[in-house]
Structures are given as structure tokens and as C-alpha cells.
């Protein structure tokens, strides 16, 4: 039997908006129904194993500050991994979160050979599956860490050395199969070092072709083993590389189309990656929805005054309301969900801080979703937009979209019909006020 | 006969690197051959009519500072347009630049109806053609201004009002035909307001579909009238809109593929637009070359400490050397060229400042090209890159690219062949020093 | 009697949070008391004459879109100024806003000489004073426009030409006196072009000394004429210049101290200027409060994904709550207030949009203030902070602050007392959740 | 005798611009005289112990890639420190660099108590002094690491816990004394965690006062022990904290003046810190020179497309030329110098890469200095600037600066003398071309 790590903290209750209990939910009532579905089924929240349990609280200017027993440098790596897993599941259960996500290297140590590493992953994943069965916690998605080990310093699939490509392929094969065994809803690829630090030593065309080949291999293997989950690419513009090929959703979409993958792979978006790419989080979600490739979301927030991935927990109800609006418009998640790719601050060294962070994040998402549903049910916003574009549903607009017009015919119409359009107010401030009625 | 505007300034001579004459070229020797082609044929430099002659030197905090006779508010618009054109051609000839570029509204005033506006454009384009014949100056490309007039405030092809789409279509039809008549090498579309200020009033999917339709109409008309030039889209991430759909080259590539246009349309890149999108200029050029869609380049520089399009003249020989390197690797321009989409500062109010700016820009490009050619002829850089990727030309790497491997076969090879790749230095600092040998 | 401009819109009522009337306040109940003061007295909201009435809705890529009768280019300038002023006061009254702010050139046209311009300003200010008396609307502050006219293109007080300095001095003298006559609470100086576009042509030391002299002259004149208001400098990092000397509050503070003005001049902060300088708005307010130089606030919001001053109306209740918290901690405004240095979007062309924008902004501020007061009255946050620093109130900490310790004595204490401090959690996520209880 | 670490690399020779030897200087001829002083005496280049020898090549997404024997985790810490020091001095000598810089924790391991840590520093500094004597290499400056250890996670002098203040004071006392013993020219304080991650848990005023006290203690101790070097603060806007109090030079200047330290402390600037703060490197140097507080410079370059401290080696001759111009105008270094606060890329894993990086950096600085001297000797630039401000040397301008004018007297002069200044061209493009003549 495992030792309790989060002592003094029990199951986090839902206590409603008036609660002053900092260890209770105020909005996340898992079973509350909104637009016909429970909050839990809408949000499908997941804890990220890496930030919550594998990260020691280090930054580029100092080592870890989190004193967790499983970081004992003198400890046996497998024992430490087990201790960490015990604490993780204790946390999942106490928090009442239905999902978690992991990298292969989060749950198991690196071995001397890939075979040895794979063995560790197998062993730890079996342990995890037992705990999943006991607790009901599920796997949202799995992923292979193809960026930490020095062998990947110049990329995985885009490495100038094909031996690294092969190694990465073998590692992904194993992790994909483990994810399948664990019932993961998706499999994610984040190309952390699929990019460049300098164009001087880089053959861009070759590297894209390598990456195109790699992604096709993954998709082929998925079909071969019958994995029903969704393959996802996670866009990020940079960091650790100067430029990452999966810069933003549109960059990924260009890549997918070029290599014939647009019906096979979707995106796993992240708030902080959106803003690093110069987009609002809302933009990336709306763009992915508009192109039918929204798969899952890594929920966090960045500090827009800072130029790196701060991975903070979401706390801006106004912003999250807009995200939920786009999500609901897109039909919501199927295999995806909201994974907290968010870390507590380096100064948040107490185990309780992990709870505060996740409770705040889940409450923020719940409020956002409730707000968004209210906006949709109210209907004023959608009505405004529909009326704004109404001209495209018939007459001239419909003719254009139905390919009945040419530049020539349109020029003729402009002349014959004296077309001289008058601008109409975009009503941005009115709409912003409208949204604030629900926030 | 036209009155001389740039009094006291004659034809700008080439005087070589040692010259201290601020009104002479030090590097741009138009007929100097580099890698088998003259500098002029490599660079195909063009003056932008709008910045050089149509812009009064205003900014958001103050009106124009440039006292040019053609800005007389009491003047007859057509007379003013003629005066402006006289000064423009005087400048082209004195500068010795082979090309210019224009928007329809740069060369001719807006009329009360599209027919009237088109008439003005016809009249002024005929005048221009006479001057082109007299002087030998050619048209690099033409474009229609679909962003200044209030009717376009919510976009042209992406406007919620299909009447605006029709108006824009008619305007582009006319401008494309004028460009053809004038022998333009390309036709450019910059979607200045094809984007949004707020997602709240925007139907993203509709607007993309509208834009896809518009671009297809343009391509169809081009073929119908037999225009041999290249259709180009100019990426820019924002400004004036919050988000422009043609955010960067990859966004454009995703769009082109989605709407079946990837073999019909290329990009007209701009240095300052690249940096606003979070990319180095070099990245955008390399990416467009790698994807076979580099059409032309708007040459300028941004101030990387500022967040708007400063459109300064290029003066960084080191950076331009890298641009020229990518360009030469991509085979150089065919119909495209380097258009100076650059404006003199609001404080640079003397007519002579226009000369200083363009001379500096042309010299910078000439030096960059000469340097880049020397790097290529030296061969050390390319040899380094080729060796770095040599593993992909045979054996494992070649098998992967030839689709002979699967995740399964690769996993087997990793095991059987004990593949455990060792990292090799990327040698970034060595390569940066190497480049500096030529700058 | 003036003609009604905002037809169909009457006095904006307060209707409470449940109201669905887009032309009513939901939170701004002017006379509601919060912490002993009415909302109106806390917020002291002001309309900015320039954005609301003098700006035509132009941007760098297109002319104005707002069709207001006073923009008629054929109109008599003074008549137009009168028409504009009628509409402005109609708006102030209907909105129920207690203050406005203006530049001299907003209310009156530029003449051919300074004397003529001053005459226009006198004439229009008298007209304004009559309206102020009729309506009860007051002047929050006045300011001279020292950046639009070409004479100021290279700066006003920092101009290389001392004649420009003199001209600016004369203009400020007049505007300061007009502000005094109109009962303005403050006089603001925004150094829009007090900076540089390139260091190559700039003597930094000279320009700072010139600016130091200028500010001293203003302060001396203020005392001479007995103006009781506060002199304010408005920090902004750039735009229109590449670098503005009043980059941020700390830059201003360094300047004030260097030129002996730290007890004479305070700052007029602006949200969007803060973020352009790389600071959160909250930071700038907290920094100014901590240094005792918070004078007034230009309320707006920037788009943090864009690099220019978008000057949007505030709508983020969460952010504004934090601003109000800092303000209340600092004791609130005395002569200052919240001026809406915010403009409706170029697409918001209807007169009604001006109402929507200001109503949303005033409601956002009211909600923020109510929230902040609740946080203060709850006390949990302040208690947390006080306890965190409690060590400085006695013992070692107090000794240090009382100058009783040296490096030597402290080194001795570390050794003798075995000082080996243990880190304590900063509890950021807990505190963020705490704030969200009130938002 | 120490074992050779950089095998196969000897003393780096100067071979002149035409050399193709990647392990030779092309411009850094240490004894070449420029404007009466050798290049070495102008530049005073220093190697940063931390980046070159203490950093393993880790980033936030992966551990170190540099295989250096002294990183052996099983090694004895002191033996490892000795091995590292041997390699460092071997490198200094082979490179021919006259200076180095260090943190206390770079040269010696952390002990269990401060006394133990101090003992290690003493022991290693004695070893260093022996090597300094043998090799002639000198100490440019020393500094204490007050940011890595978890005790400093919430700041050193600005920590909410006064015990941390005391600990930091004791550590600085010791490091300052060691720096004095080693003959260091300056002592630097970088406030890496003197700032905040959230204002919610921060008392800004208290923290500034604590920092003011701390800096005064350092200055007092300096005088007490008779240290002749300069105390320096190193500005940086953020990272690792969200906001660092020493944001930029102006922020530091405001602080110094407020706490009476403006004649005691100067700044140690860093290129990458300047750009993170939204300033050009040139701006920060010019601003520090204009205010008489330029002490020393950490030479590196940032990637302006990235938002973190990339600390790359300088390679932009154009930019460095402008830096040298500002430096020479300010009279050059006295106790300061150019420390390479720059790190080789994580992929640059070969020991030789350290040489390439430093050789490139030193050559870039040498070229920049030679260029800047030529610009000064040519005189055209200075003459232009002097003429631009000539109006301030007599008449109206001189009267203003001599405090002979008031707003009133100036208003009278404007009227009486009909002052109506005409703008004059700022000639930015001409000046940029002028600079390019020398680059």
C-alpha cells in the first residue's frame, strides 16, 4: 500500500460560488449539466504528469525547489518512479480529475539502451493500468519525449543523422503501442526540436521531407495496430529551438496538406504557444475549428509581457469564456480534452500549491464553459453575426460562392447595378459589452 | 515638357567603394557580372510609387511633412497626378532603376464611381506607358488598392457584404488588365484588410471561403486574358487589422493548398512583414524557396524593437547577404524582383533624401549579392551542410526516404544494429565566423 | 441653440447588472458609495475630446471612416469647431460623465501664427466654459499638442532648433493659462516626439538637458500664475518616435530626480503605454504609487499581440480590478482621474458606437472598483502580504532598515546565529484564486 | 602539472583579414594601436567563467550536452573545480584573452554552510591567483551568485525574509573581499531574482527600500576595506523573474538617485538585456554614457525574434561599430571592459566550438572598434550633429540653457521676433549610408 503524500488534504469537494474554502471547487461541479452534457464530459480535464510530478521547479537560473521524496538523487530510479506514480494517482483521485497525460520518460527512467528504456516504460505502464482500474482515472493521451536526451539535440525526425530518425521511430512505435494498451484517447507529437537554431547549418527542404515521412510512418503504424485514437501535432513557434516547424496551426495545416496528412492528423493547441506565435489563444482555437483540425487543448496561460513559455495555470475567466465559445461552436471534444500543461511557479513549493493551481484552473474552465453556454443560449451574438453575413446566403453572395460569377460578370454587375457599397458599423464595442454581460 | 523636380541632382553615377560622394553608387554597378548575370538582372530593383511619390510623410500623430507640389490640396487631381508622374519618372531615370511598382490609386485619383476611377487609371497608365517607352523603365508589378477607401474597412473579398466583394472584383479585373497592358511581370494582392479586428463579429470559415473564391476568380481571369505574369499574395500578420489571414508564408501556403491554388500563386515577401510575424527575413525567404513559391520580394527593413511596419530602407549588409544567399540557392528571380517597399523617415523632408535612401538600399543589395556569390563560389558552407546530411543519401536514410521502412522495421533495425546515435556539433559559431569572412 | 447630433439617444440610465439594455449602465451607478466615496468621486471619469470628437477614424492604411458634419473639408474651421463642441457637450451630458480632457488643437483650429492660434483657443475655451457652467461638466486636464504640426517633427523641447523650443514654450504657456481659467485639475505634457528616430543624428545629453530646462520653466510658470493643479508627464516608450525619453514611469522618475523635479511633477499613466514598454498596466500603477508620483490615468487597453498603441476601451474586469486595488491602496485620486484615452475602432462608424464604448468602459471601471473594495474589505490578501514581510518589522529586519547593521555585522550574525534560511511558498496560485473570488 | 584539455589547439595567432584559418584572429591584433591605444587596452576582453566552463549546455527542455570531465557527477567537487580551473586557464592563455570574470559558485562548490562555501571560494581563489600570476591573466570583475540556490528563490536583498538578506550580505561581503584580493577591476551585482513573479504577494515599496539599504551596505563596505574598483549593477528587465527591478539603465538610475547612490554605482550593460527591455543595445550604451554611469559591458547578442536571453556571441559588425562609437565618445573603459556573457549553442558540443565563438566575438569587436575610430577620425558624422544643434551654442538657445528665459519671455520673443520655425531634414538615410562607408 502506498504512503499518503498529500497529507491533510482530502477529496476536493464542490462547494459553490460562495465558498471561501481554498481547497474546494466553486464552479467545477463535475456532474452539472450544461447544454445537455456534464461539465466533466465537456471539459475532460487532465493533469500533466510532467509538470505536476516530474518537474523539480528548476529554471535556467537555478535548480529545483520542490522537495519531493522521488527526486532523491540517491534513490533507485524505479523505486522513485513508483513513489512518483503513487503520489500522482493520489493527487488525481483527491482532485477528482478524470484524466491524465504523460511522456514515456515521465513515468519511467531512461535506460542504457532503448530496449531497457522500453522495458521500464512497460513495467510502469502496467502499474499505471492497475491504478487506473482501481481509481477510474483515464489516459487522455500519451507521447514520447523526443527532445530531452542529447541524442535529440538537433531534432528527432528532422535530425541530419538518419540514425536519430530511426531511434525516434522506434521510441514512438513503443510509446504509441503503450498508449493504445492504456486506452489513450489520442497520441500527441510535439516537435520540440524539430526546427533549427541557425539556417546556416540547415537544409530546410530535407528536414521538412524527413518530418513528412516520419508523420506518415506514425499514421501507417496507427492503422496497422488498429489504434482508434487521434494523432495530434502540437504547434509551438520556438523554444527550445529558434524556429520550430510546427510554428502555429496554419503552419501545421500547410505541412499536413503538403504531405497528404490533413485527414489523419489534428492539432493539440496550447494557449501559451498561441501567444508566443503572435496569436491570441482564441485565434488558434477558431482557426483550428474553422479548418476541422481541432483535436485537443493544452490549457495554460502565458505572461504576454514575457517571451517564453511560462505555462501558468489559466485564471482569466473572460478569455476562457471565448475559448469555450469557439469550442462549443465547433461541437466540443470527442477524443480530446483540456490537459493542464501548466506548472506551479518555482516559488510555489508546497504540495498544497499543486491543488490550488488545479482547482483554480478547473474552476476557471467551468465558469468559462457556463458563460459560453449562456451566450449561446441567449443567441444575441450569433444572431448579430448571422445578420452581418446574411448577404452571402442569397443573390449576389450566393452566386459568387456557387461559382456562377467571374471577374468579368462581377464587373458588369457593378456597372449595371450601380454597386457602390456603403460601410456598416462592425459594432466591436457593443459586442464586447455584450460578452461582458455573461462574464 | 515636364518641369525638373529634383533640381541639382543628375544621373547617379557608379563610383566604386572608395567614393565619398553621397550621390553616387559605391557597389551597385548595374552591368557588373556576378555568377554570369549582371547585378541589374539579379536584383531587378524597383521603386515603389506609393512610398516615394504618393505618401506625404504623415504618421498617426501628425500630417505630412513632405512639401511636394503635387500634394497641393487646391490642385486639380488629374494635373496633380501628372505632376507626380513626371517627378516619378525623372527620379527613376536619374536613379537608373530599371523598374517601378504601383497601386491603381497611386497613379490616378479616385472617382465618384468605379467607371470614373477606371477611366482615370486608364488615362494615367497611358501616360505612364509613353514615359516607359521613352525611358526604358519597366513595370515590375501592379496592384489594386483594396484597403484605403472606407468601403473596404471590413475587408475586400472577405467583407461581410458581397457588394464589396463584387466591387473589389471589378477593381482587380481592371487593374490586372492595366498591368498586363503595361507589361507588368507580376500582379500582387496584399490583403491589407482581409482579416479581422475582433473574432466576435467574424465568421472565420466564411471569410476564408470568400477569399478562396476571390483568388480563384483572379487566376481564372488571368488565364482568360492571357496574362503571362505571376499572381502573388503578400503575407503580413497584422496592421491595419488585428489579424491578417495572410499572416506569413506558411499561412498563405496552407490557404493556397486548401483552395487548390498552390501551383498558380506565389508569394511577394517583405522583410518587415516577416519580422512582424516573428520570423527572420531569412526564414521567410528560405521557407518560400523550399516550397517553390518565392515570387518577388518587397525590400525594406523593420525596426525589431518596434511593433509596426516601419518600412525603412535596407542598410544591413550582413542580413542582406543571407537573403541573397537563399535567393541564389533558389535560382534567383524570374518575373519577380526587389521592390523598395520602403519609405524615407517623416523627418527626411528634402527631395534629396529620396536619393540617399534608394542609393543606400541599392548599394546594400549589391554588396549583399556580391558577398553571397563569393560564399557560393567559395563552397565551404555548402560542403559543410552537404556533409551534415550525407547520411540521408544512402543506406538507412535513403531507405527511409524511399518509403522502404516502417516504424516496425526501424524498431527492428535499432535493436538488431544497436543503433545508439551520438550527437555531433552543429558548429553554429564556426559557420557564423565563416559568413563574416565574406561580409 | 445647438442641433442634436446623437439623435435617438437620451440620457444613459443606470439599470443594474440584470439590464439587457445596451444603452444603459449595469454597474456605473455614479452615486453608489464604495468605501465611503461615490463611484463618480473614486473614478472621476473623463472623455477625451481628441479620440471622441477630433479623430476621423483614419489609420496608416486609409482615411477616416467617421462621417461627422464637423469634418466637412469645405466648412469654416471655427464653425466646424463649434459644431464639434456642441456634439461633445451633448455627449458628455447624455453619458453623464463628469469630466473631459483636451489638447488645444482639439478644440480650436491652428492659425497662421501662434497669436492667431491662441486667439482661436481663447475663443473656443470661452465657449466651452459657458457650456461647462450650463452642464456641470468639468475639465480634468488640458494639454498642448506639441507633436502634430510639422514644426515639431524633430521634437518640441528636445528639438535641435531652439526656435522650436521657444515656440513650444509659448504654446504651453498659453495652454496652461487656459487650463487654469477653465479650472482644470491638472496639466499634462506628453512628449510624443521628445525622443529620437535614430541616434546617428541625435545628441542625447543635449536633448535631455533641453527637456529638463523646459519642464523647469513649466513648473516655474505654474507657480508664478498660481495654478493649483498638478503638472503631469505621460510616459510612453515609442510611437511615433523610435524611442521616447519618457519611456516608462521609472525613466520619468530618473529624469525628474536628475533635474530636481521629483516633488513638482507626477505621471499620467496609460494602460497601453505600459504594455508597449513591456510592463503590465498593474506594474506601472504600483510603481508610481510606491514612488508617490501617481497623478492621473489614461484608461484604455492595448492588444498585447500588437506592437502599437491600439487605444481600445477597457473591458477586462479582472485586470481593472487589480488596477483599482493599487489605486485604492495608494489613496485614490486627488486632482487626477480616469481619462478614456481610447478610441472606437475604425469600423465602429455609428455615433451610437461612441456610447457603447464609453458605457462599457465606465461599467468595467465600476465593476473593478467594487471588486477591489471587496478585496480590501475582506482583508485576506493584505493579511497574507503583511505576514509575508513580518520579519522586517522587528529584530534582524528592523535592525537592517534602521541602519544598525553592516555587511560585517550581518556576516557575523549569519555565523553566530547559524542563519540558514529555508524558502517559503510564494503561494501565487492560491492568491490568484483568491482574487478570482471577487471578480 | 595540469592535463591539456583543448588538445590539438595551440595559441590562437593573429593572421589578418585574408586568413582562412578558422582558429586564427583576422582583426583582433592585440597590440595594434587605434586612436593611441592598443586594441587590447580599448576592448579589455574577458571570458565568462560560468558560460564557458560552468555551464553544461542544458536548456529548459533537456539536460547538458557538453561532455566535460569536470561535470562527472561522481567526481569529488573540489577536484572537479580544480580540473575546471585548469581547463579555464589553458583556454585563457591559448585564446590570448587578458581578463576573465566569475561568480563565487562558478569557481568553487557550495558547501553545507556559508562558512564552508566561503572556505571553498578562498581555496579556489588562491589557486586562481597562482595561475593569474603565472599567465598574466587578470580579473575584470567578480560577483556573488545570489539567484541559483533555492534560498534565493524569492530574491536576495528583496526577500520577504530578512534572514535571506543577511545571508546574501554575508556572501557578498566575502565575494567582494575575494575580488579585492584577486585585483578585480569591478564588483558586479546582478539582481536576478530582485523582482517579482506576481504583484499579488509583493510589497513593492518595501522591496525597493530593502534593495536600497543593501546597495548602501555594499558601498560602505567597499570604502571600509579600501576596494578601489567600481561597484556595478547589471540591468535586466525580466527572466528568471517576471519583472526585475533593475529593468534597464534608466530604472537603475532612478533607483540610484532615490537611494543616494548615483555617484557610487555604475552599470554593467548587456546587449541581450537591452533588447529584452525593448531598447537597442546602442540606446543603453548611449544613455549610460550620457548620464555618466557606464561602467562595463557584458558583450553578447540576443535573437530579436526570441523573448529570452539567448546570450549568443556577437557577430554583427555593423551593430558593434555603433556600440564602439558610443563607447569611444564616452572616453572608453577605465576599470570596465567587454566580458563575453555569451554561451555557445547547446549543439556546439566540441571544445573547439568555445574557440570559434570567442575568436569570432573578439574579431567582431576589433572590427567594430577599428570602424568606429575611422568614423571619428573622418569627422563627417560629428560635424553633422554639431551643426544640427549649433543653435544652442549662442543666442536664443544659449539663453534658454543659461536660465535667462521664462515661458513668459519666450512667448514674448515668439511674438516680437515672429518666430515660426521651419523643419529641417533629419537626414537619417544619408547618415546610415555614411556609416556603411566604414562598415
Short mmCIF file of C-alpha atoms in Angstrom, two decimals, chain A residues 177-312:
data_model
loop_
_atom_site.label_atom_id
_atom_site.label_comp_id
_atom_site.label_asym_id
_atom_site.label_seq_id
_atom_site.Cartn_x
_atom_site.Cartn_y
_atom_site.Cartn_z
CA UNK A 177 1.54 0.96 -28.52
CA UNK A 178 1.70 1.62 -24.80
CA UNK A 179 -0.78 4.46 -25.25
CA UNK A 180 -3.10 2.10 -27.11
CA UNK A 181 -2.82 -0.51 -24.34
CA UNK A 182 -3.63 2.12 -21.74
CA UNK A 183 -6.71 3.21 -23.65
CA UNK A 184 -5.40 6.68 -24.51
CA UNK A 185 -7.79 8.82 -26.49
CA UNK A 186 -5.05 10.42 -28.57
CA UNK A 187 -1.37 10.25 -29.29
CA UNK A 188 0.50 13.56 -29.39
CA UNK A 189 3.69 14.60 -31.16
CA UNK A 190 5.32 17.81 -30.02
CA UNK A 191 8.25 18.63 -32.24
CA UNK A 192 10.25 20.40 -29.58
CA UNK A 193 13.49 20.26 -31.53
CA UNK A 194 12.01 19.79 -34.99
CA UNK A 195 13.26 23.14 -36.14
CA UNK A 196 16.56 24.95 -36.29
CA UNK A 197 18.86 27.15 -34.27
CA UNK A 198 20.51 28.60 -37.36
CA UNK A 199 19.62 28.31 -41.03
CA UNK A 200 23.35 28.27 -41.78
CA UNK A 201 23.68 24.58 -40.96
CA UNK A 202 20.17 23.60 -42.01
CA UNK A 203 18.65 22.15 -45.16
CA UNK A 204 15.06 23.23 -44.72
CA UNK A 205 13.63 21.21 -47.57
CA UNK A 206 15.28 18.00 -46.45
CA UNK A 207 14.12 18.43 -42.88
CA UNK A 208 10.51 19.02 -43.89
CA UNK A 209 10.60 15.96 -46.11
CA UNK A 210 12.02 13.89 -43.26
CA UNK A 211 9.28 15.11 -40.95
CA UNK A 212 6.65 14.39 -43.59
CA UNK A 213 7.95 10.85 -43.90
CA UNK A 214 8.00 10.38 -40.14
CA UNK A 215 4.42 11.51 -39.66
CA UNK A 216 3.26 9.21 -42.42
CA UNK A 217 5.02 6.30 -40.74
CA UNK A 218 3.24 7.08 -37.48
CA UNK A 219 -0.13 7.23 -39.19
CA UNK A 220 0.54 3.98 -41.05
CA UNK A 221 1.51 2.23 -37.84
CA UNK A 222 -1.54 3.57 -36.06
CA UNK A 223 -3.75 1.98 -38.67
CA UNK A 224 -1.75 -1.21 -38.67
CA UNK A 225 -2.16 -1.75 -34.94
CA UNK A 226 -5.74 -0.54 -35.00
CA UNK A 227 -5.26 2.38 -32.64
CA UNK A 228 -8.58 4.21 -32.65
CA UNK A 229 -7.28 7.40 -31.08
CA UNK A 230 -6.41 10.61 -32.85
CA UNK A 231 -2.87 11.51 -33.86
CA UNK A 232 -2.13 15.10 -32.86
CA UNK A 233 0.66 17.58 -33.60
CA UNK A 234 1.22 20.35 -31.09
CA UNK A 235 2.15 23.69 -32.63
CA UNK A 236 4.73 25.93 -31.00
CA UNK A 237 6.75 28.66 -32.71
CA UNK A 238 10.06 28.35 -30.90
CA UNK A 239 11.75 27.38 -27.67
CA UNK A 240 13.91 25.46 -27.25
CA UNK A 241 14.76 25.95 -30.94
CA UNK A 242 14.93 29.31 -32.62
CA UNK A 243 12.25 28.22 -35.04
CA UNK A 244 10.04 25.20 -34.74
CA UNK A 245 8.48 23.88 -37.94
CA UNK A 246 5.09 23.48 -36.26
CA UNK A 247 5.06 27.25 -35.67
CA UNK A 248 1.28 27.64 -35.43
CA UNK A 249 -1.86 25.85 -36.58
CA UNK A 250 -1.62 27.29 -40.08
CA UNK A 251 1.99 26.17 -40.41
CA UNK A 252 0.89 22.69 -39.33
CA UNK A 253 -2.01 22.78 -41.78
CA UNK A 254 0.34 23.71 -44.63
CA UNK A 255 2.56 20.80 -43.65
CA UNK A 256 -0.29 18.31 -43.33
CA UNK A 257 -1.67 19.20 -46.74
CA UNK A 258 1.73 19.06 -48.39
CA UNK A 259 2.38 15.57 -47.06
CA UNK A 260 -1.17 14.29 -47.54
CA UNK A 261 -1.99 14.08 -43.83
CA UNK A 262 -4.79 16.60 -43.45
CA UNK A 263 -7.39 13.91 -42.82
CA UNK A 264 -5.21 11.91 -40.47
CA UNK A 265 -3.71 14.38 -38.03
CA UNK A 266 -5.23 17.17 -35.99
CA UNK A 267 -3.72 19.70 -33.62
CA UNK A 268 -3.24 19.81 -29.89
CA UNK A 269 -3.30 23.53 -29.22
CA UNK A 270 -1.73 25.33 -26.29
CA UNK A 271 -2.62 28.78 -25.03
CA UNK A 272 0.92 29.89 -24.34
CA UNK A 273 2.17 28.54 -27.67
CA UNK A 274 -0.50 30.58 -29.43
CA UNK A 275 0.62 33.81 -27.82
CA UNK A 276 4.30 33.08 -28.44
CA UNK A 277 3.36 32.77 -32.11
CA UNK A 278 1.74 36.19 -32.06
CA UNK A 279 -1.83 34.90 -31.99
CA UNK A 280 -4.49 35.14 -29.37
CA UNK A 281 -5.42 31.77 -27.92
CA UNK A 282 -8.90 32.40 -29.27
CA UNK A 283 -7.49 32.79 -32.77
CA UNK A 284 -5.77 29.44 -32.74
CA UNK A 285 -8.88 27.66 -31.49
CA UNK A 286 -11.12 29.42 -34.01
CA UNK A 287 -8.70 28.71 -36.85
CA UNK A 288 -8.41 25.03 -35.97
CA UNK A 289 -12.19 24.72 -35.68
CA UNK A 290 -12.71 26.53 -38.99
CA UNK A 291 -10.36 24.05 -40.65
CA UNK A 292 -11.74 20.99 -38.90
CA UNK A 293 -8.50 20.04 -37.21
CA UNK A 294 -9.04 20.85 -33.55
CA UNK A 295 -8.11 17.73 -31.63
CA UNK A 296 -7.28 18.64 -28.06
CA UNK A 297 -6.09 21.58 -25.99
CA UNK A 298 -3.20 22.08 -23.62
CA UNK A 299 -4.68 24.53 -21.20
CA UNK A 300 -2.47 27.10 -19.58
CA UNK A 301 -1.74 30.79 -19.84
CA UNK A 302 1.35 32.72 -20.80
CA UNK A 303 2.53 36.02 -19.50
CA UNK A 304 2.12 38.25 -22.53
CA UNK A 305 4.83 40.58 -21.27
CA UNK A 306 7.33 37.70 -21.35
CA UNK A 307 8.76 35.94 -24.36
CA UNK A 308 8.94 32.38 -23.18
CA UNK A 309 6.58 29.59 -22.30
CA UNK A 310 5.61 30.43 -18.73
CA UNK A 311 2.98 27.68 -18.64
CA UNK A 312 0.92 29.26 -15.90
#
